[in-house]
């Protein structure tokens, strides 16, 4: 059977994605009950991080440990990747030693090239273009709190970045409406928007995007790798903070999500992220359960 990768949400079918969310909820219940489920004894996960991480590293590593397997953290600082060994060669070698690999890097092309030379499943743990693992956790959080996301309206407020692109793919795959409000010049990639068709509405006004929404979400104004743009972006995004006025435009039972790390007083007010509509801690926890479901699917098949 051909190796399956998870480089974007488009690599799985709608049915597979929905089954994955159901399985993630199941694995969460099992974990909370203290049930031991260790289907990955003697399996090894390779984790390549070319950018910082708290949630992604800990959730993958803890998830593999709970499954009875092992995880190896690899950074360019102390591997040959940082000294110019080609990504294709690294993929060929690592995939003869480990069973599954996750990568956090810059260019999407890099992870695609890695996957093309890998014998084992490769997971996108964030690139400049996408962050699909985060969307599994986000959809799981919505489903747990409000039920199916199909047909719902989601408001994305902020940068047309990797998270925004993954929300666009999620709108297509999980079948919801997505209203994006970003400053002019910070729109998502038009090709990614076009693929999702009439599910996407592009606006430049945060309150208009949030109007009647079931879910409101945002992300940092300057992503990893854009640190030197912080000051310029603070000015450009000044009108795009998710605050109480923006949340008041959404449905009264709307939930607030943020992939984290968050900057209170920039993209979100403390009153919103620490307020009653915020489910960001459940969302963060779900990285663990959703990625366990993902690794199980890629290595052991559908459950
Ligand atoms: N949301 C997320 O991916 O967090 P980390 O950067 O801490 O992994
Ligand atoms: N857009 C952010 C997401 C961090 C999880 C970044 O790429 O830095």
XYZ file of C-alpha atoms and ligand atoms in Angstrom:
319
model
C 0.000 0.000 0.000
C 1.252 3.486 -0.845
C 2.530 5.531 2.088
C 0.108 8.260 3.156
C 1.425 11.678 4.169
C -0.301 14.590 5.909
C 1.215 17.689 4.324
C -2.077 19.571 4.192
C -5.733 18.923 5.031
C -6.237 18.034 1.376
C -4.230 14.803 1.799
C -7.152 13.114 3.571
C -10.700 12.725 2.296
C -13.623 14.411 4.044
C -14.746 11.099 5.462
C -11.259 10.300 6.716
C -10.991 13.709 8.397
C -14.357 13.370 10.096
C -13.453 9.865 11.276
C -10.173 11.246 12.625
C -12.007 13.853 14.711
C -14.334 11.178 16.112
C -11.346 8.980 16.922
C -9.508 11.889 18.582
C -12.497 12.412 20.896
C -12.493 8.674 21.665
C -8.743 8.608 22.386
C -9.207 11.630 24.677
C -11.863 9.798 26.697
C -9.640 6.711 26.930
C -6.713 8.842 28.100
C -8.847 10.647 30.679
C -10.108 7.296 32.018
C -6.509 6.187 32.465
C -6.862 3.366 29.942
C -3.539 2.094 28.640
C -3.578 1.895 24.836
C -0.118 1.198 23.457
C -0.390 0.104 19.822
C 2.992 1.556 18.848
C 5.474 -0.397 20.912
C 8.868 -0.359 19.200
C 7.678 2.361 16.792
C 9.741 5.534 16.504
C 8.675 9.064 15.562
C 11.335 11.427 14.163
C 10.611 15.100 14.916
C 12.445 17.741 12.867
C 12.057 21.279 14.178
C 13.531 24.178 12.205
C 11.372 26.637 14.183
C 10.466 26.936 17.878
C 7.582 25.040 19.454
C 5.952 24.296 22.774
C 2.626 22.594 21.974
C 3.656 20.706 18.859
C 6.774 19.195 20.335
C 5.201 18.202 23.632
C 1.987 16.844 22.105
C 3.771 14.652 19.542
C 6.352 13.432 22.021
C 3.819 12.761 24.802
C 1.423 11.145 22.318
C 4.052 8.721 21.071
C 5.067 7.887 24.660
C 1.418 7.201 25.589
C 1.164 4.906 22.564
C 4.125 2.915 23.871
C 6.510 4.228 21.207
C 9.452 6.575 21.216
C 10.140 10.036 19.759
C 13.442 11.639 18.724
C 13.783 15.437 18.670
C 16.026 16.709 15.859
C 17.018 20.339 15.336
C 19.180 21.789 12.554
C 21.549 23.093 15.232
C 22.824 19.648 16.075
C 22.135 17.562 12.970
C 23.723 17.638 9.517
C 20.584 19.417 8.247
C 22.023 22.644 9.651
C 25.283 22.002 7.800
C 23.714 21.690 4.385
C 22.993 17.964 3.968
C 20.271 17.852 1.300
C 16.731 17.358 2.594
C 16.255 14.473 0.134
C 19.232 12.588 1.600
C 18.012 13.220 5.128
C 14.593 11.852 4.146
C 16.107 8.724 2.578
C 18.204 7.974 5.660
C 15.769 8.856 8.443
C 12.928 6.947 6.818
C 15.021 3.761 6.917
C 15.403 4.167 10.683
C 12.125 5.536 12.027
C 8.477 4.673 11.365
C 6.937 8.124 11.005
C 8.317 11.669 10.745
C 6.953 15.114 11.572
C 8.551 18.306 10.298
C 8.220 21.967 11.240
C 9.983 24.116 8.686
C 9.716 27.168 6.442
C 8.940 26.287 2.806
C 6.091 23.918 1.976
C 8.218 22.736 -0.964
C 10.799 21.447 1.506
C 8.354 19.147 3.263
C 6.948 18.018 -0.093
C 10.427 17.139 -1.260
C 11.117 15.340 2.017
C 7.908 13.325 1.670
C 8.730 12.431 -1.931
C 11.933 10.758 -0.722
C 10.540 9.180 2.443
C 9.508 5.531 2.829
C 7.380 6.400 5.870
C 4.501 8.824 6.541
C 5.455 12.495 6.860
C 3.356 14.968 8.878
C 3.367 18.748 8.396
C 3.857 20.212 11.867
C 3.756 23.774 10.418
C 5.235 25.410 7.371
C 4.990 28.991 6.150
C 1.982 27.852 4.102
C -0.015 25.489 6.330
C -0.565 24.228 9.875
C -2.948 21.283 9.317
C -2.409 19.525 12.685
C -3.679 22.632 14.435
C -6.920 22.503 12.444
C -7.599 18.951 13.624
C -7.413 20.227 17.208
C -9.529 23.292 16.384
C -12.315 21.318 14.707
C -12.243 18.794 17.552
C -12.651 21.632 20.078
C -15.594 23.084 18.161
C -17.282 19.690 17.825
C -16.817 18.949 21.549
C -18.345 22.263 22.589
C -21.000 22.874 19.923
C -21.423 19.771 17.732
C -20.802 19.461 13.991
C -19.044 22.375 12.289
C -20.672 21.598 8.923
C -22.691 24.560 7.649
C -21.452 26.854 10.426
C -19.882 30.300 9.943
C -16.297 30.843 11.054
C -14.635 34.286 11.262
C -10.885 34.489 10.758
C -9.589 37.892 11.925
C -5.996 38.840 11.082
C -3.155 37.728 8.864
C -3.662 35.673 5.695
C -0.981 33.304 6.995
C -0.368 29.555 7.398
C -3.221 29.202 9.898
C -5.572 31.186 7.669
C -4.654 28.946 4.719
C -5.408 25.863 6.790
C -8.768 27.352 7.832
C -9.530 27.815 4.125
C -8.728 24.150 3.445
C -10.795 23.189 6.492
C -13.766 25.172 5.159
C -13.554 23.073 2.006
C -13.053 19.737 3.778
C -15.371 20.167 6.774
C -17.874 22.194 4.724
C -18.288 25.481 6.596
C -18.419 29.144 5.600
C -15.270 31.161 6.334
C -15.214 34.955 6.560
C -11.708 36.355 6.517
C -10.972 39.915 7.692
C -7.419 41.078 7.053
C -5.700 44.410 6.370
C -5.191 45.199 2.668
C -1.913 43.641 1.568
C -2.131 40.768 4.069
C -4.663 38.603 2.214
C -4.269 34.821 1.942
C -2.866 33.219 -1.229
C -5.510 33.725 -3.970
C -4.946 30.201 -5.349
C -5.776 28.640 -1.971
C -8.834 30.908 -1.645
C -10.026 30.075 -5.166
C -9.921 26.319 -4.537
C -12.409 26.678 -1.668
C -14.848 28.530 -3.950
C -17.902 30.239 -2.491
C -17.216 29.004 1.031
C -14.815 31.938 1.456
C -15.666 35.638 1.885
C -12.775 38.117 1.973
C -13.343 41.325 3.944
C -11.290 44.099 5.484
C -13.442 44.712 8.547
C -13.212 42.596 11.707
C -16.726 43.334 12.990
C -18.309 42.620 9.597
C -16.492 39.267 9.448
C -17.556 38.341 12.987
C -21.188 39.274 12.404
C -23.372 36.257 13.200
C -20.357 33.906 13.373
C -20.414 30.613 15.314
C -16.657 30.601 15.835
C -14.202 33.509 15.942
C -10.486 32.898 15.654
C -7.232 34.746 15.123
C -3.456 34.322 15.253
C -0.318 36.378 15.843
C 0.305 39.376 13.589
C 3.933 38.385 12.917
C 4.580 34.675 12.425
C 7.834 32.852 13.047
C 10.349 34.155 10.528
C 8.641 37.591 10.332
C 9.990 38.984 13.602
C 11.618 41.991 11.917
C 8.205 43.036 10.484
C 6.633 43.251 13.964
C 6.517 47.082 14.175
C 5.109 47.555 10.654
C 2.556 44.821 11.250
C 1.439 46.303 14.579
C 0.374 49.411 12.661
C -1.231 47.525 9.773
C -3.229 45.232 12.098
C -4.246 47.842 14.705
C -7.941 47.548 13.744
C -7.892 43.744 13.766
C -7.836 42.917 17.468
C -10.486 40.423 18.565
C -11.934 42.353 21.489
C -15.305 42.441 23.245
C -16.785 44.650 20.492
C -15.837 42.098 17.812
C -17.150 39.163 19.890
C -20.406 41.079 20.471
C -21.027 40.913 16.688
C -20.829 37.100 16.697
C -23.630 34.788 17.845
C -24.120 34.881 21.638
C -22.958 31.252 21.892
C -19.944 31.734 19.580
C -16.684 30.199 20.748
C -13.270 31.837 20.524
C -10.202 29.865 19.406
C -6.515 30.791 19.117
C -3.773 28.345 18.102
C -1.381 29.979 20.640
C 1.048 31.432 21.534
C -1.124 34.564 21.996
C -0.241 38.215 22.434
C -2.841 39.795 24.714
C -3.441 43.410 23.682
C -2.420 42.717 20.074
C -4.482 40.207 18.078
C -6.745 39.414 21.052
C -7.779 41.253 24.197
C -7.232 39.575 27.569
C -10.985 39.878 28.194
C -11.689 37.632 25.182
C -8.963 34.987 25.469
C -9.453 34.704 29.225
C -13.215 35.159 28.964
C -16.188 32.736 29.013
C -16.372 32.159 25.228
C -12.741 31.110 24.946
C -12.002 27.384 24.706
C -8.319 27.790 23.858
C -7.039 25.444 26.599
C -9.224 22.577 25.373
C -8.086 23.442 21.859
C -4.423 23.272 22.896
C -4.951 19.968 24.739
C -6.570 18.528 21.630
C -3.273 18.744 19.770
C -2.319 15.667 21.788
C -5.435 13.636 21.036
C -5.882 14.713 17.405
C -2.264 13.917 16.530
C -2.495 10.547 18.255
C -5.491 9.822 16.026
C -3.490 11.044 13.024
C -0.424 8.883 13.785
C -2.663 5.881 14.396
C -4.403 6.448 11.050
C -1.167 6.892 9.102
C 0.619 3.924 10.694
C -2.146 1.455 11.499
C -4.983 2.487 9.182
C -8.560 3.652 9.839
C -10.129 2.942 13.251
N 0.052 26.198 18.106
C 1.299 25.691 17.998
O 1.645 25.036 17.007
O 2.090 25.947 19.059
P 3.676 25.701 19.169
O 4.329 26.703 18.241
O 3.986 25.951 20.603
O 3.982 24.305 18.748
N 1.218 31.726 12.371
C 2.009 31.295 13.498
C 1.453 30.049 14.104
C 2.188 29.556 15.320
C 1.642 28.272 15.871
C 3.455 31.090 13.071
O 3.681 30.534 11.987
O 4.342 31.517 13.801
